[in-house]
GROMACS .gro file of N, CA, C and O in nm:
model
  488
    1UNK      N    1 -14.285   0.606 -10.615
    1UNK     CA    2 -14.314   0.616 -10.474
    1UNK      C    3 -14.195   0.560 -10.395
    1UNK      O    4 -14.129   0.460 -10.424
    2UNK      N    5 -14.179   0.649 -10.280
    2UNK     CA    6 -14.049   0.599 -10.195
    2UNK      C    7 -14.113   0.543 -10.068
    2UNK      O    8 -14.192   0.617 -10.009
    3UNK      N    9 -14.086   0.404 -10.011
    3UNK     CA   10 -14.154   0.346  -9.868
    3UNK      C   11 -14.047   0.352  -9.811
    3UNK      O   12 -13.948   0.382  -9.877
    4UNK      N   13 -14.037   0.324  -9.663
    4UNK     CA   14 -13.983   0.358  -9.564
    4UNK      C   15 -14.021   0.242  -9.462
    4UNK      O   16 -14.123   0.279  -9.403
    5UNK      N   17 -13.982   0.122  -9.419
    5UNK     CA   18 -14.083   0.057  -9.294
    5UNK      C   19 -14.028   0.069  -9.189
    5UNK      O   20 -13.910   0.090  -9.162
    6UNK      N   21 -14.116   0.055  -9.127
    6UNK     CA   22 -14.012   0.079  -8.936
    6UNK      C   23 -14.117   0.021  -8.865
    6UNK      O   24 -14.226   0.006  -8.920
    7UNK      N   25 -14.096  -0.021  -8.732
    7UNK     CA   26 -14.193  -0.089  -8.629
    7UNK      C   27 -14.085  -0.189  -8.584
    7UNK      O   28 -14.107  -0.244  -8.477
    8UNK      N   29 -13.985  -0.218  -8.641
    8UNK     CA   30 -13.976  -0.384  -8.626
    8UNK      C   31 -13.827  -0.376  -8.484
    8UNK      O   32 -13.770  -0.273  -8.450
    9UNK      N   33 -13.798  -0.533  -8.424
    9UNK     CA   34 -13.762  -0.530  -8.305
    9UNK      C   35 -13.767  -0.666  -8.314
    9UNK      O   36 -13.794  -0.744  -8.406
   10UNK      N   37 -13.717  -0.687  -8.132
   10UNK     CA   38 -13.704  -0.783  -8.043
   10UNK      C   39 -13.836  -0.818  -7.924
   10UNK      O   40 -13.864  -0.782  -7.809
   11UNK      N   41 -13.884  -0.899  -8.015
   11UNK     CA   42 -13.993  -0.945  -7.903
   11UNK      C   43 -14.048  -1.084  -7.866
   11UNK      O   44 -14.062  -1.155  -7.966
   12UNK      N   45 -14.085  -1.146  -7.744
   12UNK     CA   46 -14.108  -1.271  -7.691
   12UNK      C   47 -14.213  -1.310  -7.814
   12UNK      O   48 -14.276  -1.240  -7.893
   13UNK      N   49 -14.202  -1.455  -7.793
   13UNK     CA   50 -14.283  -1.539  -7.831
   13UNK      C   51 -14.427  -1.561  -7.797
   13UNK      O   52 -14.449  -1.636  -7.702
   14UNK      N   53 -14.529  -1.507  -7.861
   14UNK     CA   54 -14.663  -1.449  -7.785
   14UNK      C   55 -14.694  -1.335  -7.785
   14UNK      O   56 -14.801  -1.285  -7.750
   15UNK      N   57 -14.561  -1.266  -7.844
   15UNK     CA   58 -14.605  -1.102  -7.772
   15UNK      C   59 -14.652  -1.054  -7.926
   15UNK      O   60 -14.691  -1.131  -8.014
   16UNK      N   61 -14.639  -0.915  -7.938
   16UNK     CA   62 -14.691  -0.799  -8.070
   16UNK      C   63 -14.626  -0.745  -8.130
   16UNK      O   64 -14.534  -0.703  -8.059
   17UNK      N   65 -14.609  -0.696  -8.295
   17UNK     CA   66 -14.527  -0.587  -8.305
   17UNK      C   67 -14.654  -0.517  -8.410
   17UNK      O   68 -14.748  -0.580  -8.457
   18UNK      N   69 -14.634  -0.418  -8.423
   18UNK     CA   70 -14.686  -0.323  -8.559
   18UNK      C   71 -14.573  -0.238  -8.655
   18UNK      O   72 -14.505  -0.136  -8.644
   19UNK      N   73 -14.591  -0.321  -8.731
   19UNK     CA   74 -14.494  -0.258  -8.834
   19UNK      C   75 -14.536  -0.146  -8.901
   19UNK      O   76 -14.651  -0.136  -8.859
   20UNK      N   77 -14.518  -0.039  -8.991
   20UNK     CA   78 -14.548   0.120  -9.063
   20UNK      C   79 -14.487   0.073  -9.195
   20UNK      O   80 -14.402  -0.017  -9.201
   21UNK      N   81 -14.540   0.147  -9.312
   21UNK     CA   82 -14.486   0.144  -9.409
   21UNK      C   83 -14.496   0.312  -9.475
   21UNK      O   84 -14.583   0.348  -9.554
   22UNK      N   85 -14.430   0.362  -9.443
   22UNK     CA   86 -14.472   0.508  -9.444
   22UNK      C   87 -14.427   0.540  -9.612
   22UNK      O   88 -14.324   0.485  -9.650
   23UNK      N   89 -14.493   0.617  -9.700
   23UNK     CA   90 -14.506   0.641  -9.852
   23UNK      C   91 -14.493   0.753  -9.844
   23UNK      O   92 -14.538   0.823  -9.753
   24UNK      N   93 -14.386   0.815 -10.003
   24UNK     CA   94 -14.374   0.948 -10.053
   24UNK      C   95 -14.415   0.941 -10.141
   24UNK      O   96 -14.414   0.839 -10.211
   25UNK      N   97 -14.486   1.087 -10.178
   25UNK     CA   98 -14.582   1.121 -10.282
   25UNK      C   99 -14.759   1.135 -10.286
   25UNK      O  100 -14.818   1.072 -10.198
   26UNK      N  101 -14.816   1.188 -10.352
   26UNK     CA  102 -14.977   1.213 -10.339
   26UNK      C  103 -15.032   1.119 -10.416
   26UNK      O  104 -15.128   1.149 -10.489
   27UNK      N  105 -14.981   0.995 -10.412
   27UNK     CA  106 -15.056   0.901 -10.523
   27UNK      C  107 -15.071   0.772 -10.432
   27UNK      O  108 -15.115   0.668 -10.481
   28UNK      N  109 -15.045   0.778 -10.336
   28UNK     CA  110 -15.032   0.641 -10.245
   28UNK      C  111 -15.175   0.592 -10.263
   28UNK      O  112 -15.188   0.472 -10.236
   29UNK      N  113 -15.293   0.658 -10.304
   29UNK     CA  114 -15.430   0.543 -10.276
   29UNK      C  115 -15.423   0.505 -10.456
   29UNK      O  116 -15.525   0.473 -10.516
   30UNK      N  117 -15.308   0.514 -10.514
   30UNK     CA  118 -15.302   0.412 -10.657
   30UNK      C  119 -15.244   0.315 -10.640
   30UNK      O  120 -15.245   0.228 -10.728
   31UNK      N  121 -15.192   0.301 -10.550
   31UNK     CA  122 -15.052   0.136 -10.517
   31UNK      C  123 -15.138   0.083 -10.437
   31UNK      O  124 -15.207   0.140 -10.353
   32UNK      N  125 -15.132  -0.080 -10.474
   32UNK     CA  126 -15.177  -0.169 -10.416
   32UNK      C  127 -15.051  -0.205 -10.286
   32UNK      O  128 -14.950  -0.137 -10.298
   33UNK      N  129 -15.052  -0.283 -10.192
   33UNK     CA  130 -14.966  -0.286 -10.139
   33UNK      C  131 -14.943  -0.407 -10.088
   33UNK      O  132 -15.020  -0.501 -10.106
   34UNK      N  133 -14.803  -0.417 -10.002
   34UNK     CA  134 -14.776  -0.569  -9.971
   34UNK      C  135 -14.672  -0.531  -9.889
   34UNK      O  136 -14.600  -0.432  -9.898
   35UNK      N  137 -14.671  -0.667  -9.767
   35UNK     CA  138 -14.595  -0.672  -9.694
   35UNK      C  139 -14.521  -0.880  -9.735
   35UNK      O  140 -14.590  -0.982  -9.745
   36UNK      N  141 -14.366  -0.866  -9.748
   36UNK     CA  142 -14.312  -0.965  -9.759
   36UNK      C  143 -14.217  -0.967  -9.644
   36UNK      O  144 -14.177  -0.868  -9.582
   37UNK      N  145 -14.181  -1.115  -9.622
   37UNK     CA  146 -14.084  -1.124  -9.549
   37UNK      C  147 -13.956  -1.216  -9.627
   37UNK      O  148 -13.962  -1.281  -9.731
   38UNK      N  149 -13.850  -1.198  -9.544
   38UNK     CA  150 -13.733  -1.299  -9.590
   38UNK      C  151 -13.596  -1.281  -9.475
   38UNK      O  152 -13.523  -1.191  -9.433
   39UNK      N  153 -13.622  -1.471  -9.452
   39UNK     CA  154 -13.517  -1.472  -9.362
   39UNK      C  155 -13.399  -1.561  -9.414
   39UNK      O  156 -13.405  -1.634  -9.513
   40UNK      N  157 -13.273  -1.540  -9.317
   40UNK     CA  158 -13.153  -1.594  -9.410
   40UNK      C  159 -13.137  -1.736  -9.478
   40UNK      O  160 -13.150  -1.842  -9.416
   41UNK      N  161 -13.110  -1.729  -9.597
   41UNK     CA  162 -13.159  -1.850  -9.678
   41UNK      C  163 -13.300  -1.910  -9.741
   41UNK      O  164 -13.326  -2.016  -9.798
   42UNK      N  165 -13.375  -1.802  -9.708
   42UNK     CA  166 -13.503  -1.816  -9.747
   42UNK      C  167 -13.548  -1.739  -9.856
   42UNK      O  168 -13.488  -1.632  -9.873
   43UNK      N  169 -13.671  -1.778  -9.961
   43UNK     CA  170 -13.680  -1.695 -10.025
   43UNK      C  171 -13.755  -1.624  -9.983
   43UNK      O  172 -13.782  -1.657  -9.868
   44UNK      N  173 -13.834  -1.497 -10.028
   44UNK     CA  174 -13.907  -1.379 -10.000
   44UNK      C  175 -14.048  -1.433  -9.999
   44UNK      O  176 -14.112  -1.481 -10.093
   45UNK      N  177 -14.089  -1.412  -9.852
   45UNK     CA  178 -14.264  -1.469  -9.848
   45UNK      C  179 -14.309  -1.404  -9.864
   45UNK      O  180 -14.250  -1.296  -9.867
   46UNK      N  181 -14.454  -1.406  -9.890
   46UNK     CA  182 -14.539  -1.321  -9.925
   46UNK      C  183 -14.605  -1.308  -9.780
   46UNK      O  184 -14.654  -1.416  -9.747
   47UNK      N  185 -14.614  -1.245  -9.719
   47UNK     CA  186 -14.729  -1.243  -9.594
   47UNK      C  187 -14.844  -1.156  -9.597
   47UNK      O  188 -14.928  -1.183  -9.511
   48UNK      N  189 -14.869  -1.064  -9.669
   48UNK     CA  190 -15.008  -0.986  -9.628
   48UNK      C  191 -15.046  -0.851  -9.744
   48UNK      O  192 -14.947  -0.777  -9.735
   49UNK      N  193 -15.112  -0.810  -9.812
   49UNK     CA  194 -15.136  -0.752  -9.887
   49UNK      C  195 -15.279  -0.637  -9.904
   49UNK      O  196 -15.381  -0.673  -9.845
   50UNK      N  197 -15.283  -0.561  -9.949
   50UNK     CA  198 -15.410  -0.474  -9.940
   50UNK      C  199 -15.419  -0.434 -10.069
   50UNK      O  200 -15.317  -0.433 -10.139
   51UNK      N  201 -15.549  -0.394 -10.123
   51UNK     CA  202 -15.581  -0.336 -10.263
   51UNK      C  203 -15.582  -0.151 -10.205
   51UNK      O  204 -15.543  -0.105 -10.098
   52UNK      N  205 -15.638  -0.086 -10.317
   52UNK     CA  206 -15.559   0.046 -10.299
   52UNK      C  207 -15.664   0.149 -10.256
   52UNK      O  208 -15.647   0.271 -10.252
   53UNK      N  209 -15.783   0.078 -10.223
   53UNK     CA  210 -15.902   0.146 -10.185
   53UNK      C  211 -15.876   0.090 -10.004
   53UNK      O  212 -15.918   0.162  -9.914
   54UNK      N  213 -15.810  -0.032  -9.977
   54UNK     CA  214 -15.860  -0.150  -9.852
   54UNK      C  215 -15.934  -0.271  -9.900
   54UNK      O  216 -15.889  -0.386  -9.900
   55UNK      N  217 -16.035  -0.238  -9.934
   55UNK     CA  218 -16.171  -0.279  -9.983
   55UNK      C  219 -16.152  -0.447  -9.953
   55UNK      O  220 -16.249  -0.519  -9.928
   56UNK      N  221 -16.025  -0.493  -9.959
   56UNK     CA  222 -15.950  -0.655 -10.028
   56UNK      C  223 -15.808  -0.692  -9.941
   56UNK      O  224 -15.704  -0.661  -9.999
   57UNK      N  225 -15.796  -0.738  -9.846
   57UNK     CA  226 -15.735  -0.826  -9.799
   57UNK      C  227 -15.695  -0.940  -9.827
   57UNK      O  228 -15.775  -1.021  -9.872
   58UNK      N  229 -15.525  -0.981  -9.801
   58UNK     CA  230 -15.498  -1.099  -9.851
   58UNK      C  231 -15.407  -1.128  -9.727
   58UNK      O  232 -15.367  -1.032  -9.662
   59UNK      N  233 -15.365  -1.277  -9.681
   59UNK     CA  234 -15.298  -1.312  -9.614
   59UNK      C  235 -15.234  -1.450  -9.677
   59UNK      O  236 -15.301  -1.519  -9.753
   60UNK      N  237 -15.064  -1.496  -9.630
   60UNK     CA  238 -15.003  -1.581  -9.618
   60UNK      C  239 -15.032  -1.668  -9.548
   60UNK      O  240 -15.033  -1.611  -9.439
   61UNK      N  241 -15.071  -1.817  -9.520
   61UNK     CA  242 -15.134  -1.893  -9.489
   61UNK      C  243 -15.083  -1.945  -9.356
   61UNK      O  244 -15.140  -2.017  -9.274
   62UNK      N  245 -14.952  -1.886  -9.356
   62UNK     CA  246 -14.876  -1.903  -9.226
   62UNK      C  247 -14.866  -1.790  -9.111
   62UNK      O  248 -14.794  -1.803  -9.012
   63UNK      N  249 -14.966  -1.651  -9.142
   63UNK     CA  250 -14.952  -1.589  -9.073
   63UNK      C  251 -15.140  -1.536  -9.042
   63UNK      O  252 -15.175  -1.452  -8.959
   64UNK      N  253 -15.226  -1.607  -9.129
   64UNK     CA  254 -15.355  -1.600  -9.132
   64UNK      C  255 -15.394  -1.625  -8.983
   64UNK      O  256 -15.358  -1.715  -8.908
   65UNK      N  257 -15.485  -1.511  -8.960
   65UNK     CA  258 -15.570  -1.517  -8.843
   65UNK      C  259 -15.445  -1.460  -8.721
   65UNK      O  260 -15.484  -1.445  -8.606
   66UNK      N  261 -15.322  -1.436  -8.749
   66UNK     CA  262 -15.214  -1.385  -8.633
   66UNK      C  263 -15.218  -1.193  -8.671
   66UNK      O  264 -15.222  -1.105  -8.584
   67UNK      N  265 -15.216  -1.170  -8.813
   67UNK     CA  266 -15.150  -1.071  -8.882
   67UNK      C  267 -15.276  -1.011  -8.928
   67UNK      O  268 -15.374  -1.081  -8.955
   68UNK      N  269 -15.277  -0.844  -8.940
   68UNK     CA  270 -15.362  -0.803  -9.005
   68UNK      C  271 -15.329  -0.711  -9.052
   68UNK      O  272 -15.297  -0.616  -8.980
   69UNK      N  273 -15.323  -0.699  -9.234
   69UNK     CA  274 -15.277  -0.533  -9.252
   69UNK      C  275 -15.418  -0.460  -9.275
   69UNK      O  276 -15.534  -0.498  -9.291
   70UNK      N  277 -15.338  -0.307  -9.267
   70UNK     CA  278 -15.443  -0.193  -9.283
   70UNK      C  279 -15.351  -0.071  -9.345
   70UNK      O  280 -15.232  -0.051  -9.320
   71UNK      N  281 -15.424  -0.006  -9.418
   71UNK     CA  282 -15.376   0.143  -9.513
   71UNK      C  283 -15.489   0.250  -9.419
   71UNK      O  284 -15.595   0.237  -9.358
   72UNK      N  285 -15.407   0.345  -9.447
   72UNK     CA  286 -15.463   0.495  -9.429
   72UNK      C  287 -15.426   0.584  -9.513
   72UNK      O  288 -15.352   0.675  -9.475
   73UNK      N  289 -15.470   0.577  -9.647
   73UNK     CA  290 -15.432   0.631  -9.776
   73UNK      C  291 -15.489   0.860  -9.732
   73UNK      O  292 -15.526   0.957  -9.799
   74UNK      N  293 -15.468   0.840  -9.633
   74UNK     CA  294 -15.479   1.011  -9.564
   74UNK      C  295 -15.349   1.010  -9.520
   74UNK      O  296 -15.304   1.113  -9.569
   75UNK      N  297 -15.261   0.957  -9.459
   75UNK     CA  298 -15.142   0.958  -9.428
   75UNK      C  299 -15.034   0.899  -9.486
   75UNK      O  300 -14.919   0.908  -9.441
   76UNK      N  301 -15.075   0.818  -9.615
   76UNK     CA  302 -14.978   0.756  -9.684
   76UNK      C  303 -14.929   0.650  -9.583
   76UNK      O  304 -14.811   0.654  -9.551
   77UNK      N  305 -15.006   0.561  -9.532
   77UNK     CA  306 -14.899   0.451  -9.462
   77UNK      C  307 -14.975   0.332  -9.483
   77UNK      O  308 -15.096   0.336  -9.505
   78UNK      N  309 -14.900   0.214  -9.477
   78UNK     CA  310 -14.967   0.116  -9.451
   78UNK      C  311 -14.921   0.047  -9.334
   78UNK      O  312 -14.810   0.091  -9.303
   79UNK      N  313 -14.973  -0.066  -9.236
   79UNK     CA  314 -14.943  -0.138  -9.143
   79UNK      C  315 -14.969  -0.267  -9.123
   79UNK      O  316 -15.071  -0.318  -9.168
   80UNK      N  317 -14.871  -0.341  -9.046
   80UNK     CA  318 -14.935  -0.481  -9.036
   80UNK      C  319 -14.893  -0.476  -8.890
   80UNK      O  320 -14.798  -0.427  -8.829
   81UNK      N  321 -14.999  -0.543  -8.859
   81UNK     CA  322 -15.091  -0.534  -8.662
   81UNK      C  323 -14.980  -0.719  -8.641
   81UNK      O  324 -15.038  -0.803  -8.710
   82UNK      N  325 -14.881  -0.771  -8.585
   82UNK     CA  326 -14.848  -0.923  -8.587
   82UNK      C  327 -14.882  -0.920  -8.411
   82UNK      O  328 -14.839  -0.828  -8.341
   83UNK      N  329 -14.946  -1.010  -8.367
   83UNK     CA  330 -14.988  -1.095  -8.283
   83UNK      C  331 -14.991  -1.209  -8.300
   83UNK      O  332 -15.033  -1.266  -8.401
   84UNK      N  333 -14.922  -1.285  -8.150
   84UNK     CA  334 -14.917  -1.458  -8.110
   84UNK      C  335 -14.782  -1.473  -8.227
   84UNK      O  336 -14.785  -1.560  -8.314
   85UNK      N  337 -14.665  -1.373  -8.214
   85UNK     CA  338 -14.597  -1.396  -8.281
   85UNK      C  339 -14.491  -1.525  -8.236
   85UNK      O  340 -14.450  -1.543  -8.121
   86UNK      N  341 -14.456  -1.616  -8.362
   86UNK     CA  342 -14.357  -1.686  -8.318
   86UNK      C  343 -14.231  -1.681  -8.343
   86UNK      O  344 -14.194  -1.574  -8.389
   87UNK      N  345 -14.101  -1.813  -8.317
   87UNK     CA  346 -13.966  -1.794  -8.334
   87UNK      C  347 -13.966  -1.805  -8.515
   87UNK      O  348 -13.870  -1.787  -8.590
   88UNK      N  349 -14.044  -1.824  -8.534
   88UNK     CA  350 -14.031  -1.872  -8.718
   88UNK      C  351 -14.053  -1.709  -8.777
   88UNK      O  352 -13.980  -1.649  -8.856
   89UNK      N  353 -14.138  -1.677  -8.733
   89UNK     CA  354 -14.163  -1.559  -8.800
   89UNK      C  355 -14.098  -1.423  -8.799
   89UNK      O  356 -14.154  -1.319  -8.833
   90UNK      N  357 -13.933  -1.438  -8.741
   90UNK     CA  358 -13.835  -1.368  -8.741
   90UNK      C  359 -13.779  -1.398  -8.891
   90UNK      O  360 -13.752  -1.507  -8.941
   91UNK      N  361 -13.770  -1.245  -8.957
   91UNK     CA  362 -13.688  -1.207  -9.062
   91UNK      C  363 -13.712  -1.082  -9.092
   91UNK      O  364 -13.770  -0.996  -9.025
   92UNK      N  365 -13.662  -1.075  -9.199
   92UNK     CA  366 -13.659  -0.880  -9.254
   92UNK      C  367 -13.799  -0.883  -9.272
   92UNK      O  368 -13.872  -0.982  -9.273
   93UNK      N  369 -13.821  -0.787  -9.284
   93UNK     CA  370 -13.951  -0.770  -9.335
   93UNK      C  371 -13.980  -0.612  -9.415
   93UNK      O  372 -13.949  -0.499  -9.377
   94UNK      N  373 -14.056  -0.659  -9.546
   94UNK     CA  374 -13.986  -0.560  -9.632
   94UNK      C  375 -14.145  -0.512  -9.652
   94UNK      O  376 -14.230  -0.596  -9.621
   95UNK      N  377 -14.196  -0.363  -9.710
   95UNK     CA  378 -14.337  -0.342  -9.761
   95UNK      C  379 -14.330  -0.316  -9.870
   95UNK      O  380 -14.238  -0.234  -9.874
   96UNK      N  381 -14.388  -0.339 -10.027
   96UNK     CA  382 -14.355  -0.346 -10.161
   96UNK      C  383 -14.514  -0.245 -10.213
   96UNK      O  384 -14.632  -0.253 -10.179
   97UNK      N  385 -14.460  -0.182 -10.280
   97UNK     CA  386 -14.602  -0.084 -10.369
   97UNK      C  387 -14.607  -0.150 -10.527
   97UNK      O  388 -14.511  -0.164 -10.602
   98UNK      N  389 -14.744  -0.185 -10.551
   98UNK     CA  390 -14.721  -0.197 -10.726
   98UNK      C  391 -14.869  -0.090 -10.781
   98UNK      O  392 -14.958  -0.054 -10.703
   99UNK      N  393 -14.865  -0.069 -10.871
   99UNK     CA  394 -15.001   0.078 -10.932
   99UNK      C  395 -15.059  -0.053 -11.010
   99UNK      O  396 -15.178  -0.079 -10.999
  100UNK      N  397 -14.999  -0.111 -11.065
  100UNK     CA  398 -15.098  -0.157 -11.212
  100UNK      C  399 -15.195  -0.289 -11.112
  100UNK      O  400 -15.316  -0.291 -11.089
  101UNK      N  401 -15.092  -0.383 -11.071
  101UNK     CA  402 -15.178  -0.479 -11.082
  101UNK      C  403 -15.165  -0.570 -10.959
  101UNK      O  404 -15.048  -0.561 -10.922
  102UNK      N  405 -15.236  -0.654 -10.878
  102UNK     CA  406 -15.231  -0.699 -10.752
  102UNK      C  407 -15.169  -0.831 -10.789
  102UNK      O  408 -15.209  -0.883 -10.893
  103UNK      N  409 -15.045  -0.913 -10.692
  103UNK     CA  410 -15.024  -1.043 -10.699
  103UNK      C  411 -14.995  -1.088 -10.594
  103UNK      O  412 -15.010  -1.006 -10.503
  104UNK      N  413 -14.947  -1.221 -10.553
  104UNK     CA  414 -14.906  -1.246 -10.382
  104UNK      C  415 -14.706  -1.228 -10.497
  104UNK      O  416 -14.643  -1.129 -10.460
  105UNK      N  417 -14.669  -1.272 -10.555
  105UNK     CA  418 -14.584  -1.284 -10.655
  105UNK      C  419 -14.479  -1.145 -10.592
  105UNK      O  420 -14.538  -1.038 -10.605
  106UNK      N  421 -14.348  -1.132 -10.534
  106UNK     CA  422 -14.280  -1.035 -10.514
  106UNK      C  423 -14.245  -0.937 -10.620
  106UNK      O  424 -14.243  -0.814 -10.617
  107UNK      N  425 -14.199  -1.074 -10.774
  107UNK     CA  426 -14.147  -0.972 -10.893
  107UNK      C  427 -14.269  -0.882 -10.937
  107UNK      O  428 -14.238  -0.792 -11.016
  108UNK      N  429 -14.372  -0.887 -10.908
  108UNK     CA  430 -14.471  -0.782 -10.898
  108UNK      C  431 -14.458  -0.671 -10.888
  108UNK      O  432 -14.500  -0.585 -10.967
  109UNK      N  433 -14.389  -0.653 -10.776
  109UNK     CA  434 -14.383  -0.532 -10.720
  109UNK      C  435 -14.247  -0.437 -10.752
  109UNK      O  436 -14.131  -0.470 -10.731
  110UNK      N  437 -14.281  -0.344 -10.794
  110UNK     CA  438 -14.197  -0.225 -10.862
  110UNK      C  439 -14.087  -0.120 -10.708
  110UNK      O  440 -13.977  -0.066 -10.693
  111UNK      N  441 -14.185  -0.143 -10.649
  111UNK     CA  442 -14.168  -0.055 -10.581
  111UNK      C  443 -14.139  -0.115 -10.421
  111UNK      O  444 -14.231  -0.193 -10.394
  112UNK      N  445 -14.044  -0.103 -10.309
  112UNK     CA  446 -13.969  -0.148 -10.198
  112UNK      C  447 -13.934  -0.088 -10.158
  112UNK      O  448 -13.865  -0.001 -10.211
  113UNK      N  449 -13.970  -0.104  -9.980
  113UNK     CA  450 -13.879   0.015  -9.860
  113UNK      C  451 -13.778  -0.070  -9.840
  113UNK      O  452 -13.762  -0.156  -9.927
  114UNK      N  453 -13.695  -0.070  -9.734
  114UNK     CA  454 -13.580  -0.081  -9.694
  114UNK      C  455 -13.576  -0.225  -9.631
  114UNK      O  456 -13.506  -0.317  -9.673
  115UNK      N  457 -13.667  -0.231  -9.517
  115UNK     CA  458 -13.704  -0.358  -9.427
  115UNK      C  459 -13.658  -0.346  -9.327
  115UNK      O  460 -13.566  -0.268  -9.302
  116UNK      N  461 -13.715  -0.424  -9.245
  116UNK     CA  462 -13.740  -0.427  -9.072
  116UNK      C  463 -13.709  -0.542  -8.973
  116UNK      O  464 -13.799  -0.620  -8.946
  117UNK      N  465 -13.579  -0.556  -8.916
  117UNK     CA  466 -13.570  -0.687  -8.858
  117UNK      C  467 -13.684  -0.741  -8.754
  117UNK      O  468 -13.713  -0.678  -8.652
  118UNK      N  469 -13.718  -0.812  -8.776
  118UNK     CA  470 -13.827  -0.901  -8.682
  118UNK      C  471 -13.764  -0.962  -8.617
  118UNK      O  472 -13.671  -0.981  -8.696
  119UNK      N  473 -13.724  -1.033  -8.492
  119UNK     CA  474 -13.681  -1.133  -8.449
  119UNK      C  475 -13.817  -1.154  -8.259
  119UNK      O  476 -13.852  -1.077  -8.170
  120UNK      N  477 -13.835  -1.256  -8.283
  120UNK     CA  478 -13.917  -1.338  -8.194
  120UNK      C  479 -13.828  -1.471  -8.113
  120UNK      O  480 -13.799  -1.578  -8.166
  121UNK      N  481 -13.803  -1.435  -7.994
  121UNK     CA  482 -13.713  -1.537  -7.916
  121UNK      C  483 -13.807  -1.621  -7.832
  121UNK      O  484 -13.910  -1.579  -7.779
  122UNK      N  485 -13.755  -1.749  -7.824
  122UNK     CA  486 -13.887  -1.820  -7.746
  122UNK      C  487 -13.858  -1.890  -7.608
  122UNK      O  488 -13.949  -1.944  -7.545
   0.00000   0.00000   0.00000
């Protein structure tokens, strides 16, 4: 599977973004999915994750209750909704596919779009 993410930008402190994780191929409701972030010098966070039905939500403890992802396994995409964003939560932000098995764990994941600069000025 090939991802693609886009959404991402320059926005105030408080404000919104929605990120896309747009998928190639007819198999997208077999990948579990995940959204990570990583900013310079940092390692790769885990922020938000979905099982391959929806059914199962997971969140990063630093972005819980701000962030919400969602799949639409009819269009092959996934998304994460960020609200009450802050200056911390500027970095790339990457969406990762794995088929076999769910982890918050990055080396998990087989599969990576490109990534999306976030930046939040305050």
């Amino acid at each position: 599977v090939q991802l693609q993410a886009s959404g991402g930008g320059l926005v105030q402190a408080g404000g919104s973004l929605r990120l896309s994780c747009a998928a190639s191929g007819r198999t997208f409701s077999s990948y579990h999915m995940a959204w990570f972030r990583q900013a310079p010098g940092n390692d790769r966070e885990f922020v938000a994750g979905i099982t391959k039905s929806g059914a199962n939500t997971y969140y990063g403890a630093s972005v819980k209750g701000r962030f919400t992802i969602s799949r639409d396994n009819t269009q092959n995409t996934a998304s994460l909704q960020m609200n009450s964003l802050k200056p911390e939560d500027t970095a790339v932000y990457l969406c990762a596919a794995e088929r076999w098995s769910w982890s918050y764990l990055p080396s998990n994941y087989s599969y990576w779009g490109q990534g999306t600069l976030v930046t939040v000025s305050s």
